[in-house]
PDB file of C-alpha atoms in Angstrom:
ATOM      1  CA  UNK A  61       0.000   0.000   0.000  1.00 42.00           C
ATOM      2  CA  UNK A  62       0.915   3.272  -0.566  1.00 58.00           C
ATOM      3  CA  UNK A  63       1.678   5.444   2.480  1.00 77.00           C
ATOM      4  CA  UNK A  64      -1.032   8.724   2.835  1.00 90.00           C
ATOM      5  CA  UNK A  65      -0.515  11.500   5.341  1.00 95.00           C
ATOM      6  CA  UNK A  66      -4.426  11.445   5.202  1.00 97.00           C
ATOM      7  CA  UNK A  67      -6.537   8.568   6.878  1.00 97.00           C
ATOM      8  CA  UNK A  68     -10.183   7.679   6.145  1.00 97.00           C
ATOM      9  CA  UNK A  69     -12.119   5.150   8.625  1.00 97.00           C
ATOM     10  CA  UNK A  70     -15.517   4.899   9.448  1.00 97.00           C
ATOM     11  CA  UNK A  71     -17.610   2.810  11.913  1.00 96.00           C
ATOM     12  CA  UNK A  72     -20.812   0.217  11.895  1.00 94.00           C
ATOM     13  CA  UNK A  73     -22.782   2.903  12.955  1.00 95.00           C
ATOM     14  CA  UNK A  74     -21.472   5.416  10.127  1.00 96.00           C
ATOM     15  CA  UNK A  75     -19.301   7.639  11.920  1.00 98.00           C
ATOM     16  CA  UNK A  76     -16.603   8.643   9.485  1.00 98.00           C
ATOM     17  CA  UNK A  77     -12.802   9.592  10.854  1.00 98.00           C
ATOM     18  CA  UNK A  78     -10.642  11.797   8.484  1.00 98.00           C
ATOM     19  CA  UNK A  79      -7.042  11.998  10.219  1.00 98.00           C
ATOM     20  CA  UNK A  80      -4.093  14.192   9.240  1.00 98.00           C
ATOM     21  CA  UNK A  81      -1.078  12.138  10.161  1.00 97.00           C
ATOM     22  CA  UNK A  82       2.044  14.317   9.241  1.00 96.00           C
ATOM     23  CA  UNK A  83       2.829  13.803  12.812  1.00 95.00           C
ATOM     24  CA  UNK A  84       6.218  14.703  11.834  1.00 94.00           C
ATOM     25  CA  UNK A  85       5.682  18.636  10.425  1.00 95.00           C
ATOM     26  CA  UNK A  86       2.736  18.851  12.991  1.00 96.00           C
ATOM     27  CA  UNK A  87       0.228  17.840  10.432  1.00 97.00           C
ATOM     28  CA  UNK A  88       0.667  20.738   7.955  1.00 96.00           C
ATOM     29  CA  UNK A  89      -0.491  20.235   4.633  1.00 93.00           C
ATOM     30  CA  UNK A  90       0.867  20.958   1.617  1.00 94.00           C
ATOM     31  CA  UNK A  91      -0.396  19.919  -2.559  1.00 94.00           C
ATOM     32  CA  UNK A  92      -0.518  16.156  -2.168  1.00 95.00           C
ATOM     33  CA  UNK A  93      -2.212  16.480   1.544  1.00 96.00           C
ATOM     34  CA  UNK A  94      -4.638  19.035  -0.320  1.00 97.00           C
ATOM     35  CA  UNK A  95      -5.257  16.485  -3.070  1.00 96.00           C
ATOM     36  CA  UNK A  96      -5.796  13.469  -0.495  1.00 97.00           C
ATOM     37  CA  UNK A  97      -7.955  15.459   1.641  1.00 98.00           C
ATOM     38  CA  UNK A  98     -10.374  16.345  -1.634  1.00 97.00           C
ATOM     39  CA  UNK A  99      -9.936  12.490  -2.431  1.00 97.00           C
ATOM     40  CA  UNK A 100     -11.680  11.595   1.173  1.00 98.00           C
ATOM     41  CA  UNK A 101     -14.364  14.639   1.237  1.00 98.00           C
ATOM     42  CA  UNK A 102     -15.536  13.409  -2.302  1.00 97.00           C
ATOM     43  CA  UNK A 103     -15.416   9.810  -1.471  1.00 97.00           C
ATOM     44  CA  UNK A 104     -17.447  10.313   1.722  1.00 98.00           C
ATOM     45  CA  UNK A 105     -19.920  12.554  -0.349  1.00 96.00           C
ATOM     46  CA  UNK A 106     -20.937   9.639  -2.570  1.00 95.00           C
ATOM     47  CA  UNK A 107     -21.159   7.116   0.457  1.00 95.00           C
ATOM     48  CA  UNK A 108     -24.718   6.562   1.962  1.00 92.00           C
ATOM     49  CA  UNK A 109     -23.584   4.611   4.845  1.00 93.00           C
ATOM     50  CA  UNK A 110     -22.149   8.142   6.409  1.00 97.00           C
ATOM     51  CA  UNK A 111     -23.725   9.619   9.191  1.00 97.00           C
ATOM     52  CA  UNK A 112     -21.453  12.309  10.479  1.00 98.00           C
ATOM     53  CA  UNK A 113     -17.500  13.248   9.767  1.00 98.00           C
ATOM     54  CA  UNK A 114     -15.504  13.913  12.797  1.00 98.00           C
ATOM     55  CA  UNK A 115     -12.054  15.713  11.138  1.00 98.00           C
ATOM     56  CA  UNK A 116      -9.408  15.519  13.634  1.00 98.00           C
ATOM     57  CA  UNK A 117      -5.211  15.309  13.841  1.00 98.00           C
ATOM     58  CA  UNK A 118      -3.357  12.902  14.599  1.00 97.00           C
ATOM     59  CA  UNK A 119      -0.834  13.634  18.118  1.00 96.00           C
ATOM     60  CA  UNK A 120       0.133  16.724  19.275  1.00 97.00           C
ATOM     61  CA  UNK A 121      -1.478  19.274  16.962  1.00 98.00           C
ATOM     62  CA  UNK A 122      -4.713  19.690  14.672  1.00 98.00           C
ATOM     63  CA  UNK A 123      -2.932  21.188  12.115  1.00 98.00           C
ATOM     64  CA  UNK A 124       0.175  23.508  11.788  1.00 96.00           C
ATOM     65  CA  UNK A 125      -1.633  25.177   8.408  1.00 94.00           C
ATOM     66  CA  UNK A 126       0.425  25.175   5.114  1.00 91.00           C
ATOM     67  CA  UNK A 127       3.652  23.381   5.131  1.00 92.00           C
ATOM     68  CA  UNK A 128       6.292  25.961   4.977  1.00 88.00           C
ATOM     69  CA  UNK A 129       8.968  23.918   1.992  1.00 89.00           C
ATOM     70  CA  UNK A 130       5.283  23.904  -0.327  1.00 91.00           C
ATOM     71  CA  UNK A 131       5.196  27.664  -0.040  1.00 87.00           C
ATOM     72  CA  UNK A 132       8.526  27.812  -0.480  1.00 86.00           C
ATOM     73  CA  UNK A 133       8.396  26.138  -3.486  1.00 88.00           C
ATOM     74  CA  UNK A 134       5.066  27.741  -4.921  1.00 85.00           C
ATOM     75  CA  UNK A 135       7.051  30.977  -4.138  1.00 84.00           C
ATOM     76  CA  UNK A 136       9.242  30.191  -6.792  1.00 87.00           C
ATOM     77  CA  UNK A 137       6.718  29.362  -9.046  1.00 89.00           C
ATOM     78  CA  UNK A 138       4.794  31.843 -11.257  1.00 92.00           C
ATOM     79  CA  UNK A 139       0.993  33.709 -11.007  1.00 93.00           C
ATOM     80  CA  UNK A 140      -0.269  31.046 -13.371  1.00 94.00           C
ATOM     81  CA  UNK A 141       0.772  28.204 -11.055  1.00 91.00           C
ATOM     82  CA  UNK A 142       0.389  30.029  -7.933  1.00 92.00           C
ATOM     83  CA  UNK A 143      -3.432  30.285  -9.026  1.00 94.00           C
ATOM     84  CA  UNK A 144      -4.361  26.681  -9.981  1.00 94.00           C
ATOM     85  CA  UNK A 145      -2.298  25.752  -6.475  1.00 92.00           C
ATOM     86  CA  UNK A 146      -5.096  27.776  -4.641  1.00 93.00           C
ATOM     87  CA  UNK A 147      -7.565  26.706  -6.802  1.00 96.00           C
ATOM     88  CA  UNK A 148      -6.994  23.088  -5.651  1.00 96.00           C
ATOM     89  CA  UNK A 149      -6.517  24.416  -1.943  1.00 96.00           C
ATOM     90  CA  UNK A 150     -10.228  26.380  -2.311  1.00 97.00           C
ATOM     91  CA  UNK A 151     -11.873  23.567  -3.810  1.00 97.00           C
ATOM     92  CA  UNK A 152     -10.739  21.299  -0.935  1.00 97.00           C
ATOM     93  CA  UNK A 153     -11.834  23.711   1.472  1.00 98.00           C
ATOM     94  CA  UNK A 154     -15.332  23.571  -0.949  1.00 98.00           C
ATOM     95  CA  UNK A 155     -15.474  19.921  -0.661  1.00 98.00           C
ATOM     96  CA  UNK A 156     -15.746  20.139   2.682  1.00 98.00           C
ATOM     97  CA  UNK A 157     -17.862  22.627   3.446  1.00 98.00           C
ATOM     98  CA  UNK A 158     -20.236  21.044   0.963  1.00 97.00           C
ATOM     99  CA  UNK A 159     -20.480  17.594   2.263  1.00 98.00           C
ATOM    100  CA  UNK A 160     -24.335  16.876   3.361  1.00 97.00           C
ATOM    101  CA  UNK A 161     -23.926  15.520   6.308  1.00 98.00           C
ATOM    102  CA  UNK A 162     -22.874  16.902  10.191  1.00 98.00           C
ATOM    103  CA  UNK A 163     -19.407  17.913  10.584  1.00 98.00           C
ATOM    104  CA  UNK A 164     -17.322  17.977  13.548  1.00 98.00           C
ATOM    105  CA  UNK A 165     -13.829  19.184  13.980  1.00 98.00           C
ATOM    106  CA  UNK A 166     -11.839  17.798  16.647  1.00 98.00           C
ATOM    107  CA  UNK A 167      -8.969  20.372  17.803  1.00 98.00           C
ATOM    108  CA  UNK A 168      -5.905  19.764  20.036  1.00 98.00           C
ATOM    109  CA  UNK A 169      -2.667  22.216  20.277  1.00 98.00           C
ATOM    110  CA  UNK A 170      -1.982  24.193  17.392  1.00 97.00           C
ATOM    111  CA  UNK A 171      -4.613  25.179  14.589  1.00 98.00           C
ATOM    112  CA  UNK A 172      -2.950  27.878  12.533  1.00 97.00           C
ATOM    113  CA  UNK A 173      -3.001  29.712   8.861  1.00 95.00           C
ATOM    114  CA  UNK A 174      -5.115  27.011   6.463  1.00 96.00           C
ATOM    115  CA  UNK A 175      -5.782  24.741   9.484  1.00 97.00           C
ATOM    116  CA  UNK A 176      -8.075  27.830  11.375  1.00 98.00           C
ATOM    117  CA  UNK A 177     -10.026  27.125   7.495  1.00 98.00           C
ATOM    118  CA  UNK A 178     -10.832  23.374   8.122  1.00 98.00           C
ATOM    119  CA  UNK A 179     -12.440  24.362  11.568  1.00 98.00           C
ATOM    120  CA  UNK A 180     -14.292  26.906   9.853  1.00 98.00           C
ATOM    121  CA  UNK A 181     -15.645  24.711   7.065  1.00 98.00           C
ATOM    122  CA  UNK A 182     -17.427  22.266   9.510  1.00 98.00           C
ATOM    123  CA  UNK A 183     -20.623  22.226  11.169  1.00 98.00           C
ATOM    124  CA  UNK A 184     -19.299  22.706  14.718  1.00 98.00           C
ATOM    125  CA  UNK A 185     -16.146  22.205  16.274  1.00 98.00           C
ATOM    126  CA  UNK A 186     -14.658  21.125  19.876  1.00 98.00           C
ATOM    127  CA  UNK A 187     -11.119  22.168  21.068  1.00 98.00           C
ATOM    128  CA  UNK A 188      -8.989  21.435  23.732  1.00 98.00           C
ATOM    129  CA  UNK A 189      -8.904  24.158  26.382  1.00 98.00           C
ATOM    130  CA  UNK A 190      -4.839  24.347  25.946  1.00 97.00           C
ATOM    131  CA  UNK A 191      -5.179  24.750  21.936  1.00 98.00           C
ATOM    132  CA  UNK A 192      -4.454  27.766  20.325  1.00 98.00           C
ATOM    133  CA  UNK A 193      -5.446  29.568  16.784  1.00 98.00           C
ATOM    134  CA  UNK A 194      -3.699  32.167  14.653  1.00 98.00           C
ATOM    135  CA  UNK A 195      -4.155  33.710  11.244  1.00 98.00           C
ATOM    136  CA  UNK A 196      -0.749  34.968  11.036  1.00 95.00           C
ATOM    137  CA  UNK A 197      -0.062  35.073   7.014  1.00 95.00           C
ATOM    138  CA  UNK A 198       0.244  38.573   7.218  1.00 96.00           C
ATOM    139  CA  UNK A 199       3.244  37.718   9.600  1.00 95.00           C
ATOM    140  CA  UNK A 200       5.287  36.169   6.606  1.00 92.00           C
ATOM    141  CA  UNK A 201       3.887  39.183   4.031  1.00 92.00           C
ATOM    142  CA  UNK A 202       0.767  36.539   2.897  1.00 93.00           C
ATOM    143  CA  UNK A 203      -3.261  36.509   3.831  1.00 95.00           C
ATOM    144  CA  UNK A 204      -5.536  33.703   4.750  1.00 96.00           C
ATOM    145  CA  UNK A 205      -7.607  34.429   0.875  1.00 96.00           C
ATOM    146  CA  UNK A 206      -8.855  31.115  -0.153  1.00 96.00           C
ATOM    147  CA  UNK A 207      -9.954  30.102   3.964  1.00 97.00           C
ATOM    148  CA  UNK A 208     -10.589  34.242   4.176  1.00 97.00           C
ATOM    149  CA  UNK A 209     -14.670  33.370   3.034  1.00 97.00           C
ATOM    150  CA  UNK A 210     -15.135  30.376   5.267  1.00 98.00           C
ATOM    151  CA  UNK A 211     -13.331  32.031   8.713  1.00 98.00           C
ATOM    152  CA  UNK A 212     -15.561  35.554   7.743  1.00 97.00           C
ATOM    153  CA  UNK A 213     -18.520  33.245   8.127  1.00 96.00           C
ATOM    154  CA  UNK A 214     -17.799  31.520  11.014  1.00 97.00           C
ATOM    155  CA  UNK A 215     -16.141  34.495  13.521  1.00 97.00           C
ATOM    156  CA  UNK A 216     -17.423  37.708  11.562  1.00 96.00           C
ATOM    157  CA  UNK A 217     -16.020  40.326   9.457  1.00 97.00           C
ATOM    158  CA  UNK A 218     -15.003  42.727  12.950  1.00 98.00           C
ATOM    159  CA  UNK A 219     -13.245  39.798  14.355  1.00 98.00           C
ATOM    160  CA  UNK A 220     -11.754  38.755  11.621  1.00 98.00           C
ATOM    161  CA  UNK A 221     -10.030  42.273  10.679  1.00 98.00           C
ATOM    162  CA  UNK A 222      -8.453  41.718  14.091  1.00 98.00           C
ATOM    163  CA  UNK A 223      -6.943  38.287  13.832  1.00 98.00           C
ATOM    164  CA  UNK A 224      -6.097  38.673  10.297  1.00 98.00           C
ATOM    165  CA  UNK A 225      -5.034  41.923  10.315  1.00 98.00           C
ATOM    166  CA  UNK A 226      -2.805  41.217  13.778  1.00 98.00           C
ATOM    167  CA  UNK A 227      -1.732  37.318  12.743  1.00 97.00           C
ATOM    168  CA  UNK A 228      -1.603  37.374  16.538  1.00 98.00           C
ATOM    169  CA  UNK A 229      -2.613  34.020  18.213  1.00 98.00           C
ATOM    170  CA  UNK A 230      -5.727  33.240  20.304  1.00 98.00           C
ATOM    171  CA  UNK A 231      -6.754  30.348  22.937  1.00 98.00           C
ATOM    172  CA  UNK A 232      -9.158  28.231  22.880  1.00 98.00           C
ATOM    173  CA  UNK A 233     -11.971  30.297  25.514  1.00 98.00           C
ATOM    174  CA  UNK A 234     -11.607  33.593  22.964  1.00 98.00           C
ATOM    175  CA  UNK A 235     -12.152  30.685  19.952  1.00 98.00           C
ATOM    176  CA  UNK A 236     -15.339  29.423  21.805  1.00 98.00           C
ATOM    177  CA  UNK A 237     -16.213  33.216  22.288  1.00 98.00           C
ATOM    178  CA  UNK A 238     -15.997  33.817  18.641  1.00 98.00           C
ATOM    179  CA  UNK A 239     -18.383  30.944  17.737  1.00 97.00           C
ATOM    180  CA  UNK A 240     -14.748  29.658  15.841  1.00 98.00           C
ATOM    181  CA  UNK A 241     -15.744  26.726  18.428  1.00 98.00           C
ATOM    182  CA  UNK A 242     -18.481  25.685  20.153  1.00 96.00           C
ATOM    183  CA  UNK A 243     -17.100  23.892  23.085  1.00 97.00           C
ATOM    184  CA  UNK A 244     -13.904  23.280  24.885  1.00 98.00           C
ATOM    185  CA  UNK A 245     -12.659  20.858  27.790  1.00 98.00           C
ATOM    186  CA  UNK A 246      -9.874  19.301  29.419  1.00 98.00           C
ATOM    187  CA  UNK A 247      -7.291  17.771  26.849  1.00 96.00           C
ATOM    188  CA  UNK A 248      -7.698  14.114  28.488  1.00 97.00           C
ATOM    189  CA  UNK A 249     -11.437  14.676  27.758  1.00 98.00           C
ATOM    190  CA  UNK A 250     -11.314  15.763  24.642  1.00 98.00           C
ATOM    191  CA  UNK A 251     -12.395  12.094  23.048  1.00 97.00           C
ATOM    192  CA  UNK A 252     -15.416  11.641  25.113  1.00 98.00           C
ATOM    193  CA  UNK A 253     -17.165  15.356  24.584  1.00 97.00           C
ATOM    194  CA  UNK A 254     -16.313  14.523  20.497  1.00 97.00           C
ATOM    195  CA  UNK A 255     -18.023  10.850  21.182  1.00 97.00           C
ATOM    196  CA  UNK A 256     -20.774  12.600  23.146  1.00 97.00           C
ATOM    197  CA  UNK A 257     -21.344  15.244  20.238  1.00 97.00           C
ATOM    198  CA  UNK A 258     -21.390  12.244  18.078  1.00 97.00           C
ATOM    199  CA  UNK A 259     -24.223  10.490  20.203  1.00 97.00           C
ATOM    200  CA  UNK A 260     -25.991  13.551  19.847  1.00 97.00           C
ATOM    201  CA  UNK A 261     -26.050  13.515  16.197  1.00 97.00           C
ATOM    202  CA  UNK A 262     -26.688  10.371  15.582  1.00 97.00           C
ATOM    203  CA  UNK A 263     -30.161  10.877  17.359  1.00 96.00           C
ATOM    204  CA  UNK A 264     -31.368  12.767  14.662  1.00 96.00           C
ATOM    205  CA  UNK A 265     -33.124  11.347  11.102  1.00 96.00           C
ATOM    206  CA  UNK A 266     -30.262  11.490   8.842  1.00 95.00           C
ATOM    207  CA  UNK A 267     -32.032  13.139   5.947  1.00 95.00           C
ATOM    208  CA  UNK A 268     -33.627  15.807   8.258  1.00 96.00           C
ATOM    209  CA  UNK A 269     -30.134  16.645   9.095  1.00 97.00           C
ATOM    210  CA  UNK A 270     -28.772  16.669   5.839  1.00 96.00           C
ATOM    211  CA  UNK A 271     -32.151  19.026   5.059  1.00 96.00           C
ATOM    212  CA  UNK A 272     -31.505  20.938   7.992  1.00 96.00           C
ATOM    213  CA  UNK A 273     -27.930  21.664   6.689  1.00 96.00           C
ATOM    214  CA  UNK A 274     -29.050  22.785   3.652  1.00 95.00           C
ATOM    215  CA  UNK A 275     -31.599  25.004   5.016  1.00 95.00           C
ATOM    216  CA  UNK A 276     -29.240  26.581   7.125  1.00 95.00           C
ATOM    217  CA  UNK A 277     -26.832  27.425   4.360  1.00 92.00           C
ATOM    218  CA  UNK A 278     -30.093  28.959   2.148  1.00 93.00           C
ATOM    219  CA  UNK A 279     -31.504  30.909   4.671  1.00 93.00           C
ATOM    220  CA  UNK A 280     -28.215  32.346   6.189  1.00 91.00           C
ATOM    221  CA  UNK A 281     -27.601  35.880   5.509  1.00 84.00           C
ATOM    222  CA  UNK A 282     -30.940  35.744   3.185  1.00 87.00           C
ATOM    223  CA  UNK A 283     -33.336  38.612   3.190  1.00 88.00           C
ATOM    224  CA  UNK A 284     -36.968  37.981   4.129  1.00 90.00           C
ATOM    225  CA  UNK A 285     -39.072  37.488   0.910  1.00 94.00           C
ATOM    226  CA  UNK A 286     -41.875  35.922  -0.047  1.00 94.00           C
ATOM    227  CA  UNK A 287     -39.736  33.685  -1.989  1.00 94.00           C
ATOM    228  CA  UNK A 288     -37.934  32.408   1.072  1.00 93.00           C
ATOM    229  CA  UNK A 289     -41.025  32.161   3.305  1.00 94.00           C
ATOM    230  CA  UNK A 290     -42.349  30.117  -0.123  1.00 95.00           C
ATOM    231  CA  UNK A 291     -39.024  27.929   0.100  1.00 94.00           C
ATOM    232  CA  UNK A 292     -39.285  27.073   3.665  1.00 95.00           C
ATOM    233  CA  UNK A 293     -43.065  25.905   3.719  1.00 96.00           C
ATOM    234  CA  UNK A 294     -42.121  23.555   0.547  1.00 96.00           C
ATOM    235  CA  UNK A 295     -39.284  22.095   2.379  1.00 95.00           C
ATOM    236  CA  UNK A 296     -40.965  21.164   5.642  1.00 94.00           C
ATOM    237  CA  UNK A 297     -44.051  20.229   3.435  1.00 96.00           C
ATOM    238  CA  UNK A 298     -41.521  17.636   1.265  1.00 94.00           C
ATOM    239  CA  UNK A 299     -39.937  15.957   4.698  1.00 95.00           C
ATOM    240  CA  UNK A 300     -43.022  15.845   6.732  1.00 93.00           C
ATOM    241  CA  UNK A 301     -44.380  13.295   3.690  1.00 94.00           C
ATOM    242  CA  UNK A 302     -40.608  11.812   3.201  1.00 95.00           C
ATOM    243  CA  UNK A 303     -40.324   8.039   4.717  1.00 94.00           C
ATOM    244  CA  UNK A 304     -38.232   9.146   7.330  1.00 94.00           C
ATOM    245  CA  UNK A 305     -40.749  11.872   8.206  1.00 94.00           C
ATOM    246  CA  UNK A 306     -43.121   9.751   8.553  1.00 93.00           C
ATOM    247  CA  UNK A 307     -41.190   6.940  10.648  1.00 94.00           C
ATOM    248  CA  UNK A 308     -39.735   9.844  12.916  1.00 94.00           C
ATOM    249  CA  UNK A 309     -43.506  10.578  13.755  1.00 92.00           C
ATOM    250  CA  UNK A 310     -44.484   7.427  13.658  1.00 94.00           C
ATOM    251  CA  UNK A 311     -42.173   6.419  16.463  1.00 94.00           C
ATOM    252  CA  UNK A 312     -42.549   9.389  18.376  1.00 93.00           C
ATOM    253  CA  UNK A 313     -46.377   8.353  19.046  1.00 93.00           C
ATOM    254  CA  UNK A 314     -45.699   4.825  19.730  1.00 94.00           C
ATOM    255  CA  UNK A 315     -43.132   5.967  22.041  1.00 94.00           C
ATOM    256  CA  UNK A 316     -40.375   4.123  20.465  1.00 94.00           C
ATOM    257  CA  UNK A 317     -36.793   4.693  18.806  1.00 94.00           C
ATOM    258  CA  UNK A 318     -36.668   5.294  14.833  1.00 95.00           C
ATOM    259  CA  UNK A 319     -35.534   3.052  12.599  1.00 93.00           C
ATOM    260  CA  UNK A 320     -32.438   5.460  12.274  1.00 93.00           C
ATOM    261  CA  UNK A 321     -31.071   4.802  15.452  1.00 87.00           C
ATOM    262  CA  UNK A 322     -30.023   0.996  14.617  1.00 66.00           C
ATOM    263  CA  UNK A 323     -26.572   0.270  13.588  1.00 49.00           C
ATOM    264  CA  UNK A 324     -25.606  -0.680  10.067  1.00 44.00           C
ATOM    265  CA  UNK A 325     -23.138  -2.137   8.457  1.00 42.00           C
ATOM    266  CA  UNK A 326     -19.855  -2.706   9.360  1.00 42.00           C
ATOM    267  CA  UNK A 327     -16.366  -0.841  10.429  1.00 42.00           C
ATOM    268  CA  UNK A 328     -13.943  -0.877   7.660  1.00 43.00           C
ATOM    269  CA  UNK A 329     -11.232   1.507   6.936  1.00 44.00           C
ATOM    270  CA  UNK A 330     -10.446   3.019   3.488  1.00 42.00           C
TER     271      UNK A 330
END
């Protein structure tokens, strides 16, 4: 087998693990980490067995951001390679933030440059109260542009200005304040909250939480038209008759668990 710096396993009950192991340059991630990473987004995009994608790093660090020898390198390279280089690095970041179903990113020690982008592109997100965050490109004469939409979204365009204007580095509790992350705990507990958040998700229908997602997305930062209003009606209307709808209900009023919440399948890695 060929070794990968990025590892795909998922579980019986559909819980999907994407690991950055670059243990060695504290999981930074340069072209061929940005190509395996789109290779495992698009592959988990096509598989129905997936209930949620927990995106973590492997030892000491989520993610050091860009890996400083590929910058080097696309330094020396011209503005016509320089811009299909981000254009692979945006449309992993894309393929992400695109995938249907929940999202989790799981964040211990350092999270910086590119790596503050994967954390943005996910549903939610649960660090490590020791971990810290930084947007420093500006610190090396670069900016956070292709992540820049993605970390606007998540923390706002006033907090944003500061961090990426700074490149100054913030902890965990200001992360959680900034809605970068939405919960922190002890390091040593950092595997049962993310199992816990799991649990929690898989509670829910899985196609009302892929709808759910895509409401989110369509109604974010939308004004309040008649269209929209229109929109919303049809898409509770189309789940309410949907199989699962109806099972969801069904077991509500016999006072039983949905069909949903067996397991399936079985744990394989990939």
């Amino acid at each position: 087998m060929t070794e990968t710096s990025v590892r795909t396993t998922i579980d019986e009950r559909g819980i999907a693990t994407v690991t950055l192991d670059r243990q060695d340059k504290h999981n930074a991630f340069d072209d061929v980490v940005i190509g395996e990473l789109r290779d495992a987004f698009k592959a988990l995009r096509k598989d129905e067995r997936v209930r949620v994608v927990v995106l973590r790093g492997a030892g000491k660090h989520f993610s050091a951001g860009g890996d400083l020898a590929w910058m080097r390198r696309m330094a020396e390279y011209d503005y016509g390679h320089n811009m299909k280089d981000a254009e692979e690095l945006a449309g992993m970041l894309q393929d992400l933030y695109r995938l249907p179903m929940p999202t989790v990113a799981v964040v211990q020690g350092a999270a910086f440059g590119g790596a503050v982008g994967l954390v943005s592109c996910c549903d939610m997100a649960i660090a490590a109260e020791r971990a810290r965050f930084a947007l420093s490109e500006v610190r090396i004469g670069l900016i956070p542009a292709t992540i820049g939409p993605y970390v606007v979204k998540s923390i706002g365009e006033r907090a944003a200005s500061r961090y990426m204007l700074t490149g100054e580095a913030f902890d965990a509790a200001t992360a959680l304040q900034l809605g970068l992350v939405s919960e922190t705990c002890a390091a040593e507990h950092l595997d049962a909250h993310a199992s816990a958040l799991v649990d929690e998700l898989l509670m829910g229908g899985p196609a009302a939480q892929r709808a759910a997602k895509d409401l989110v997305r369509s109604v974010a930062g939308a004004g309040l038209s008649p269209s929209l209003i229109e929109d919303t009606c049809a898409r509770i209307a189309h789940i309410r008759v949907s199989g699962e709808g109806q099972e969801g209900l069904s077991a509500f009023l016999e006072k039983r668990a949905p069909a949903w919440r067996e397991p399936t399948g079985n744990g394989e890695e990939s």
